[in-house]
XYZ file of C-alpha atoms in Angstrom:
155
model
C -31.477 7.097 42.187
C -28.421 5.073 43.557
C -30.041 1.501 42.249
C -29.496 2.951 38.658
C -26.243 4.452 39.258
C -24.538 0.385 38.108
C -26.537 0.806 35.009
C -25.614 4.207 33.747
C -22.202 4.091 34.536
C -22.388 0.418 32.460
C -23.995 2.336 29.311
C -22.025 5.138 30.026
C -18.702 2.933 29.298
C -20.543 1.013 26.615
C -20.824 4.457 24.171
C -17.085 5.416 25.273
C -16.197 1.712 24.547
C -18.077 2.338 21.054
C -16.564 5.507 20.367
C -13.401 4.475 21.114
C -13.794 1.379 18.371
C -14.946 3.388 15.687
C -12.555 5.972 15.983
C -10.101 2.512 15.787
C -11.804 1.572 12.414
C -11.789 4.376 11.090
C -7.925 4.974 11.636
C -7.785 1.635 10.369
C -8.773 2.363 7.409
C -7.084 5.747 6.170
C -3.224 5.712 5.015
C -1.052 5.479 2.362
C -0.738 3.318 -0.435
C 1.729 3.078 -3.571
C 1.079 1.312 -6.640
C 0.421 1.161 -10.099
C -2.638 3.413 -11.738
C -4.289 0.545 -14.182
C -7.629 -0.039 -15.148
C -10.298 -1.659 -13.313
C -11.074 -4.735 -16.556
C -7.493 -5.904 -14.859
C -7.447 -8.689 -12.489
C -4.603 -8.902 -10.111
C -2.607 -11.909 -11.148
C -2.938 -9.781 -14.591
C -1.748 -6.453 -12.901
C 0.966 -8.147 -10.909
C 2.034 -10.062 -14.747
C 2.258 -5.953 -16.210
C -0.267 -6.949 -18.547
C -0.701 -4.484 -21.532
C -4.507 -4.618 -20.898
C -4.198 -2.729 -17.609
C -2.856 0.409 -19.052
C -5.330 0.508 -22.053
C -7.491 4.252 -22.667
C -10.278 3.855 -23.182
C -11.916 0.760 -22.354
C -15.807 0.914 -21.666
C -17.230 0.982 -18.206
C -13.097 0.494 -17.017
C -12.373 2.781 -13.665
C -9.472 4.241 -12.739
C -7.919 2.111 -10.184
C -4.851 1.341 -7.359
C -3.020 -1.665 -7.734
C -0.884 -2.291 -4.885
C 1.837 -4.970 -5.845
C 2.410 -5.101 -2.039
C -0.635 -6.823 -1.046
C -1.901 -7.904 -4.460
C -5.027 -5.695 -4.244
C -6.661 -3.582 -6.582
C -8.995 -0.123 -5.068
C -11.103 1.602 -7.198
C -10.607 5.297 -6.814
C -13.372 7.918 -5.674
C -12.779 10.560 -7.046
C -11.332 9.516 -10.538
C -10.486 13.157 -11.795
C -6.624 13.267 -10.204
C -5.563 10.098 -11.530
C -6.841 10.599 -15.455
C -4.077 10.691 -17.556
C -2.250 8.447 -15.013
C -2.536 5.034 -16.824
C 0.737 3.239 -16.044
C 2.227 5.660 -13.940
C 3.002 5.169 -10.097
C 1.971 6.295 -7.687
C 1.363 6.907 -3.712
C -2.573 7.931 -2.757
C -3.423 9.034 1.037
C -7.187 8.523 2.430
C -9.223 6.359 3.416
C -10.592 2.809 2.320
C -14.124 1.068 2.349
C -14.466 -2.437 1.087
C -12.285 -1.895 -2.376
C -13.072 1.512 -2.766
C -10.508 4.143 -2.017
C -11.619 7.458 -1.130
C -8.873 10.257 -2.043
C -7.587 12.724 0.150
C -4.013 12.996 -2.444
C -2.407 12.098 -5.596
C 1.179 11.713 -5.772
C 3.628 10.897 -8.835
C 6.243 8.721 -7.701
C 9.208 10.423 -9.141
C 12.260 7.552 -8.730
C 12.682 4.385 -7.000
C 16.102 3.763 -5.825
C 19.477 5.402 -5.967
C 20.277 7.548 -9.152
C 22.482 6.206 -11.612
C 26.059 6.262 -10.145
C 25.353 7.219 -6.727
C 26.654 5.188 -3.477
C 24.457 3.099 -1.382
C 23.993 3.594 1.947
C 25.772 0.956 4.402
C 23.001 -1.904 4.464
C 23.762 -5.198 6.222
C 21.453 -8.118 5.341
C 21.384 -12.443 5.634
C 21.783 -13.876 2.322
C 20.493 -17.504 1.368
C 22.593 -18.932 3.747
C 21.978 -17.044 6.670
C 25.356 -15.505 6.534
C 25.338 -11.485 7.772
C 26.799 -9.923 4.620
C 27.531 -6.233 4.003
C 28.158 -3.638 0.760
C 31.752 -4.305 2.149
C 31.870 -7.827 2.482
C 30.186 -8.328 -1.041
C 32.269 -5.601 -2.849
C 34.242 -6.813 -5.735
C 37.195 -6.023 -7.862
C 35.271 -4.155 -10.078
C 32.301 -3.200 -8.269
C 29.040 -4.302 -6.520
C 25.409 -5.150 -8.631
C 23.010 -5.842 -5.652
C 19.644 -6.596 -7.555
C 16.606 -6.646 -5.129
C 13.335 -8.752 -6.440
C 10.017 -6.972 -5.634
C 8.290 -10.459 -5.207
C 8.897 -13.591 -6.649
C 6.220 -16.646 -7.016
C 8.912 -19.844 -7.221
């Protein structure tokens, strides 16, 4: 009985150890992601371009689908039924993901991005092109401040 104690406390860890990485994948794999609801005929250098064909009802065989702008990808959704009607619109989907599939847990509208017209920014600090520190105060101007932020840029 003692001779096999090495091995069972070796396969013992081996199923914790395999537990343990699964679990790992599978948390891995379930979050949140925001994008754009399009179709799945789009491609992503289409879907990043706004392309009209993304957003069109209607097309044959076309799933509902995720594109997130962040990464570039596009995840087919399972189920389809909370995002019909959503062509265009964006959104933020929780659950989980396998291969480009995205299983849905929940559907939410993305009401506004950014500040409402007229309101004040919060203090923000950040290097411009030059590596200069600069501030809301430091770029305020006579008549105001326009801070324009690009979402990504390919130059």
């Amino acid at each position: 009985m003692r001779a096999n104690f090495p091995l069972i406390w070796t396969l013992g860890l081996f199923f914790v150890s395999s537990l343990a990485l699964a679990r790992q994948s599978d948390n891995a794999n379930s979050g949140s992601w925001s994008g754009v609801i399009i179709n799945s005929t789009c491609s992503p250098d289409e879907a990043f371009a706004e392309a009209a064909k993304c957003t069109e009802k209607g097309v044959p065989g076309a799933k509902l689908s995720l594109y997130d702008d962040t990464t570039r990808q596009i995840f087919i959704l399972d189920p389809q039924d909370q995002a019909v009607g959503h062509l265009g619109d964006s959104v933020t989907v929780s659950g989980t993901i396998e291969g480009n599939t995205l299983h849905v847990a929940s559907f939410k509208m993305l009401t506004g991005i950014g500040l409402a017209v007229g309101r004040k920014a919060p203090p923000l600090t950040a290097r411009d092109q030059f590596g200069h520190e600069q501030s809301l105060d430091t770029l305020k101007g006579a008549n105001g401040t326009v801070l324009l932020f690009f979402r990504s840029a390919d130059w």
